[in-house]
PDB file of C-alpha atoms in Angstrom:
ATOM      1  CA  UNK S   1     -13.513  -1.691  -8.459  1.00  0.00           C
ATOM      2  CA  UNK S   2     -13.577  -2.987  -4.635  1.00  0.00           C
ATOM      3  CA  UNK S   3     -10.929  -3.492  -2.767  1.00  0.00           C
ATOM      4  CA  UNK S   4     -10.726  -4.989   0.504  1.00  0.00           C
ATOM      5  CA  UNK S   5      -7.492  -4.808   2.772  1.00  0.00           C
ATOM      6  CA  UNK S   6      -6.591  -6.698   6.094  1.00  0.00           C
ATOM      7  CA  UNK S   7      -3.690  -8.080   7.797  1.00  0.00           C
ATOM      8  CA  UNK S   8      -3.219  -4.954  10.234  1.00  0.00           C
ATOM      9  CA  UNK S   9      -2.655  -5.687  14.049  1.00  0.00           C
ATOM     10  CA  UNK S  10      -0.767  -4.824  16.786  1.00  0.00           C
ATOM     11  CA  UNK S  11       3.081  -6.090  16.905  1.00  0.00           C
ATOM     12  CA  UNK S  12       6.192  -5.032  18.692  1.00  0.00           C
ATOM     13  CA  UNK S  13       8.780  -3.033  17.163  1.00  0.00           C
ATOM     14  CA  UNK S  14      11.288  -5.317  15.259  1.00  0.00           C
ATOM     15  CA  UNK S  15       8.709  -7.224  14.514  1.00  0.00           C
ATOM     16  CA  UNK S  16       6.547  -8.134  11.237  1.00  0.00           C
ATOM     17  CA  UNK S  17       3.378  -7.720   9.680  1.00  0.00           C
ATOM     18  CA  UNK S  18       1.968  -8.878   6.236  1.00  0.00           C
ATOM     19  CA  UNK S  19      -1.234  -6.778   4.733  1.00  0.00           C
ATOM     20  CA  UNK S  20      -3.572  -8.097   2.194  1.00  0.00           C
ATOM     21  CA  UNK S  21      -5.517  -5.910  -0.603  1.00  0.00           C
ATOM     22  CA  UNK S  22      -8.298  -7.871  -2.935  1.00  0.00           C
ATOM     23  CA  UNK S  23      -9.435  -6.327  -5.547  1.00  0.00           C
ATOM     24  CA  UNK S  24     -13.088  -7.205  -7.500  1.00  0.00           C
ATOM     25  CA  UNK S  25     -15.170  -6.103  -9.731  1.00  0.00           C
ATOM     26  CA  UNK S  26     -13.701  -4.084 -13.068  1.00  0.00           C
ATOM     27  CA  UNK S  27     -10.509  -5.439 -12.340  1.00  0.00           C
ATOM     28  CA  UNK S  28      -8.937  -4.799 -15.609  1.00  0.00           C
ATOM     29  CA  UNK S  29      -9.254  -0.918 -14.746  1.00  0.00           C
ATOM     30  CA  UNK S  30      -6.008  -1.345 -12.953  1.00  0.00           C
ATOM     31  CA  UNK S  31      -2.901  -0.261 -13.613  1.00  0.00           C
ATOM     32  CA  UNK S  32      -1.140   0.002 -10.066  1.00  0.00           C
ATOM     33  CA  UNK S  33      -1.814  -1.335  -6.614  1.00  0.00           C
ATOM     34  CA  UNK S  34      -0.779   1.055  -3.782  1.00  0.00           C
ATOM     35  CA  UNK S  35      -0.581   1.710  -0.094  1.00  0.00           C
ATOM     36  CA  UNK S  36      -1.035   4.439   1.933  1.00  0.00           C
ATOM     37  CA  UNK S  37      -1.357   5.243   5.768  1.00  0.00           C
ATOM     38  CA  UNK S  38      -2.638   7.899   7.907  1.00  0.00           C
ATOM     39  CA  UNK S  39      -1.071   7.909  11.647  1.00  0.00           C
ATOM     40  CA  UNK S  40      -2.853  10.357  13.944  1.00  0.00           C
ATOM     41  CA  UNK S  41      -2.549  13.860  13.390  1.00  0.00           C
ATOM     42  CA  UNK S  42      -1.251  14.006  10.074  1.00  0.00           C
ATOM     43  CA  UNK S  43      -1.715  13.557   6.105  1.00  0.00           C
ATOM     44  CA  UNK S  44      -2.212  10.846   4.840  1.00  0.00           C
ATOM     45  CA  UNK S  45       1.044   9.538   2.622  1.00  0.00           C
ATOM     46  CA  UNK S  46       2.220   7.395   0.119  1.00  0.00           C
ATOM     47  CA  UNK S  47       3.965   4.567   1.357  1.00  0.00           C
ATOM     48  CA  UNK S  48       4.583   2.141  -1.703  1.00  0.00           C
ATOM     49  CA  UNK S  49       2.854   0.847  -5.291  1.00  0.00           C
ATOM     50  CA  UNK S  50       3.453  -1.721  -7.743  1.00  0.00           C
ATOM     51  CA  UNK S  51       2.412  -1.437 -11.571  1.00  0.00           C
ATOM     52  CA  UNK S  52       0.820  -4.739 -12.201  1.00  0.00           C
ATOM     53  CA  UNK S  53       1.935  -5.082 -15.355  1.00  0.00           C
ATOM     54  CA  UNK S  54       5.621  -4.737 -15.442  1.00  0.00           C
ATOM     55  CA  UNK S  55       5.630  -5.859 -11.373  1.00  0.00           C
ATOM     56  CA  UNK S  56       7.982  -2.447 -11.337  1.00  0.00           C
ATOM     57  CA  UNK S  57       7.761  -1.145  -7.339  1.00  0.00           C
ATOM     58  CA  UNK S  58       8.015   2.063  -5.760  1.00  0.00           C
ATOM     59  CA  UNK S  59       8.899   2.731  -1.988  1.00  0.00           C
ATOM     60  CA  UNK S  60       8.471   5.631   0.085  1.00  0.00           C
ATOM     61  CA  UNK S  61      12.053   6.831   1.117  1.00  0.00           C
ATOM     62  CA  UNK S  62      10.669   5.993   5.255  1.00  0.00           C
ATOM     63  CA  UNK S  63      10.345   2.377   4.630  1.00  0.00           C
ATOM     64  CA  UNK S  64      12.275   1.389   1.955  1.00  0.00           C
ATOM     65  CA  UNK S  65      14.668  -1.752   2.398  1.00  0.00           C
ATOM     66  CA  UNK S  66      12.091  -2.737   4.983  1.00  0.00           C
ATOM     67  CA  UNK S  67       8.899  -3.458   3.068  1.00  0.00           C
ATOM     68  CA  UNK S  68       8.022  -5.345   0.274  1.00  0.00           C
ATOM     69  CA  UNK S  69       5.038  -4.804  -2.338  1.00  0.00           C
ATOM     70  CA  UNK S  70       4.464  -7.942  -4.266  1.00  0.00           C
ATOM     71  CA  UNK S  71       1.591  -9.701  -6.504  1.00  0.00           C
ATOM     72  CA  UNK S  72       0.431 -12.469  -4.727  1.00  0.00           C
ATOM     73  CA  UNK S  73      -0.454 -16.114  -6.868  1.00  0.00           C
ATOM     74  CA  UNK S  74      -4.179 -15.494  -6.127  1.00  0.00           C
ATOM     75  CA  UNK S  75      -5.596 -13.198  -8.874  1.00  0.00           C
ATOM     76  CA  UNK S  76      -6.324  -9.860  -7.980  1.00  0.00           C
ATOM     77  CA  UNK S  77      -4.089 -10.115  -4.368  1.00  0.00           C
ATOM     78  CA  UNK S  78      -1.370  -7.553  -3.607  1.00  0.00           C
ATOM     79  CA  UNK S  79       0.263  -7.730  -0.501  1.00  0.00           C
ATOM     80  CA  UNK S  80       2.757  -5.570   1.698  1.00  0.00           C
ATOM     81  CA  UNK S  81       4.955  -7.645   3.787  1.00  0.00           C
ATOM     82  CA  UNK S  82       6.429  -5.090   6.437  1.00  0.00           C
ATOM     83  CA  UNK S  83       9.401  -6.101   8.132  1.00  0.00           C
ATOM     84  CA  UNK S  84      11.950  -4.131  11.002  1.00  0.00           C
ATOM     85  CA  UNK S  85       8.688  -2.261  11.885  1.00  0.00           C
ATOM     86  CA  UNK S  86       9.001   0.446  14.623  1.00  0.00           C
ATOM     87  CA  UNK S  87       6.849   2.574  16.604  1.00  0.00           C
ATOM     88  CA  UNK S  88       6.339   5.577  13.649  1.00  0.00           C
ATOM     89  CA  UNK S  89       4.850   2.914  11.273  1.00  0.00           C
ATOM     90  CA  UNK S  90       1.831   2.858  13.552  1.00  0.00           C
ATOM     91  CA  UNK S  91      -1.046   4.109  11.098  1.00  0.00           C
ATOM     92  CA  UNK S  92      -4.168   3.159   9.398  1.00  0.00           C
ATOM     93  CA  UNK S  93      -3.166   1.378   5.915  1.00  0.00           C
ATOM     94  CA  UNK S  94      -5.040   2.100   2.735  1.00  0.00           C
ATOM     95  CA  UNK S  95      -5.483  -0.158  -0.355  1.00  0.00           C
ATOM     96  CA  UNK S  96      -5.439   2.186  -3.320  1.00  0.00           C
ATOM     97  CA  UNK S  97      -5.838   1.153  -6.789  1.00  0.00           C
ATOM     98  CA  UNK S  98      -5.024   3.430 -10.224  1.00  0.00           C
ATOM     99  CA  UNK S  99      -6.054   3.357 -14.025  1.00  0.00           C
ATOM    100  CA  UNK S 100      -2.888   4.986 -14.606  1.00  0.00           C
ATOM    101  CA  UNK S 101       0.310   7.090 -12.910  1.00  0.00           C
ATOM    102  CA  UNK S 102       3.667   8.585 -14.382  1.00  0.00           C
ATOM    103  CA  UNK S 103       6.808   7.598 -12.740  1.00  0.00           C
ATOM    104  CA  UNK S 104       6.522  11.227 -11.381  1.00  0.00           C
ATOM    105  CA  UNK S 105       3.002  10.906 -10.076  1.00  0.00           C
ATOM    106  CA  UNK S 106       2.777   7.660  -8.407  1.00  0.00           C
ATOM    107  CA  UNK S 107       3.268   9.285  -5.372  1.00  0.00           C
ATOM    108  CA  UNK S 108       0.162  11.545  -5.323  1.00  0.00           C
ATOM    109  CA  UNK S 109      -3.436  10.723  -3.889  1.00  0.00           C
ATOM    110  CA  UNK S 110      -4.901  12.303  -7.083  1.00  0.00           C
ATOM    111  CA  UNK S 111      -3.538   9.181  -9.219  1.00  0.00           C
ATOM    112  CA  UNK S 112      -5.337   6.954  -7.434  1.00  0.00           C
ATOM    113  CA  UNK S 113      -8.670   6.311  -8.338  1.00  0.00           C
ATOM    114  CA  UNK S 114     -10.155   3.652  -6.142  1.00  0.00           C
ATOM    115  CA  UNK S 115      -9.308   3.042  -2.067  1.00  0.00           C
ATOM    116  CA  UNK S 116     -10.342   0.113   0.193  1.00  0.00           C
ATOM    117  CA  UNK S 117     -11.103   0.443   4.004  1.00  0.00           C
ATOM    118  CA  UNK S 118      -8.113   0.993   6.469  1.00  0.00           C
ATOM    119  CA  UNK S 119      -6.551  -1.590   8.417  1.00  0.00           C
ATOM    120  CA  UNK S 120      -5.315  -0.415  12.020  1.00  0.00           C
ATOM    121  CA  UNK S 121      -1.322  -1.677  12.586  1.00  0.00           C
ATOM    122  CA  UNK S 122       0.307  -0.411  15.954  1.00  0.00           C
ATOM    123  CA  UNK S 123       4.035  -0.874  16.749  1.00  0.00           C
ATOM    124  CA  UNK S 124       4.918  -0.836  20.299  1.00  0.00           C
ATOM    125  CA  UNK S 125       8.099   0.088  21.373  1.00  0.00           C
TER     126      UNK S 125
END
């Protein structure tokens, strides 16, 4: 499985940014489509997934009633529309993909078996 992500950039807090992730190859290895960033200096961290199957979403607490995770109509295309962005949402995004999580494991890099390359988004204040 490859996964490619884009849509990162620079915009001003309040603002809005929409991130891509394709996925090819063994696509029918995946159970879940994720994202995670990395700002710098610290861990990387979950910030939301969506279990293609069921379309059932999970949110990191931090940005939660401000993103969205959704399927997209092209096959294989997850996106994460981020809306209200500010300043600490400045990271490099991740495209993850899974065979399988538990609701109690979604969270965890260890669940996910396949990452795409980063995509740079800055918020300025």
């Amino acid at each position: 499985v490859q996964l490619q992500a884009s849509g990162g950039g620079l915009a001003q807090a309040g603002g809005s940014l929409r991130l891509s992730c394709v996925a090819s190859g063994s696509t029918f290895r995946i159970y879940g489509v994720g994202w995670f960033r990395q700002a710098p200096g610290k861990e990387r961290e979950f910030v939301s997934a969506i279990t293609l199957s069921s379309g059932f979403r999970f949110y990191a607490d931090s940005v939660k009633d401000r993103f969205t995770i959704s399927k997209g109509d092209a096959k294989n295309t997850v996106y994460l529309q981020m809306n209200s962005l500010k300043p600490e949402d400045t990271a490099v995004y991740y495209c993850a993909a899974s065979r399988g999580y538990g609701v109690g494991t979604y969270h965890r890099q260890t669940s996910w078996h396949y990452w795409g390359q980063g995509t740079q988004v800055t918020v300025s204040s």
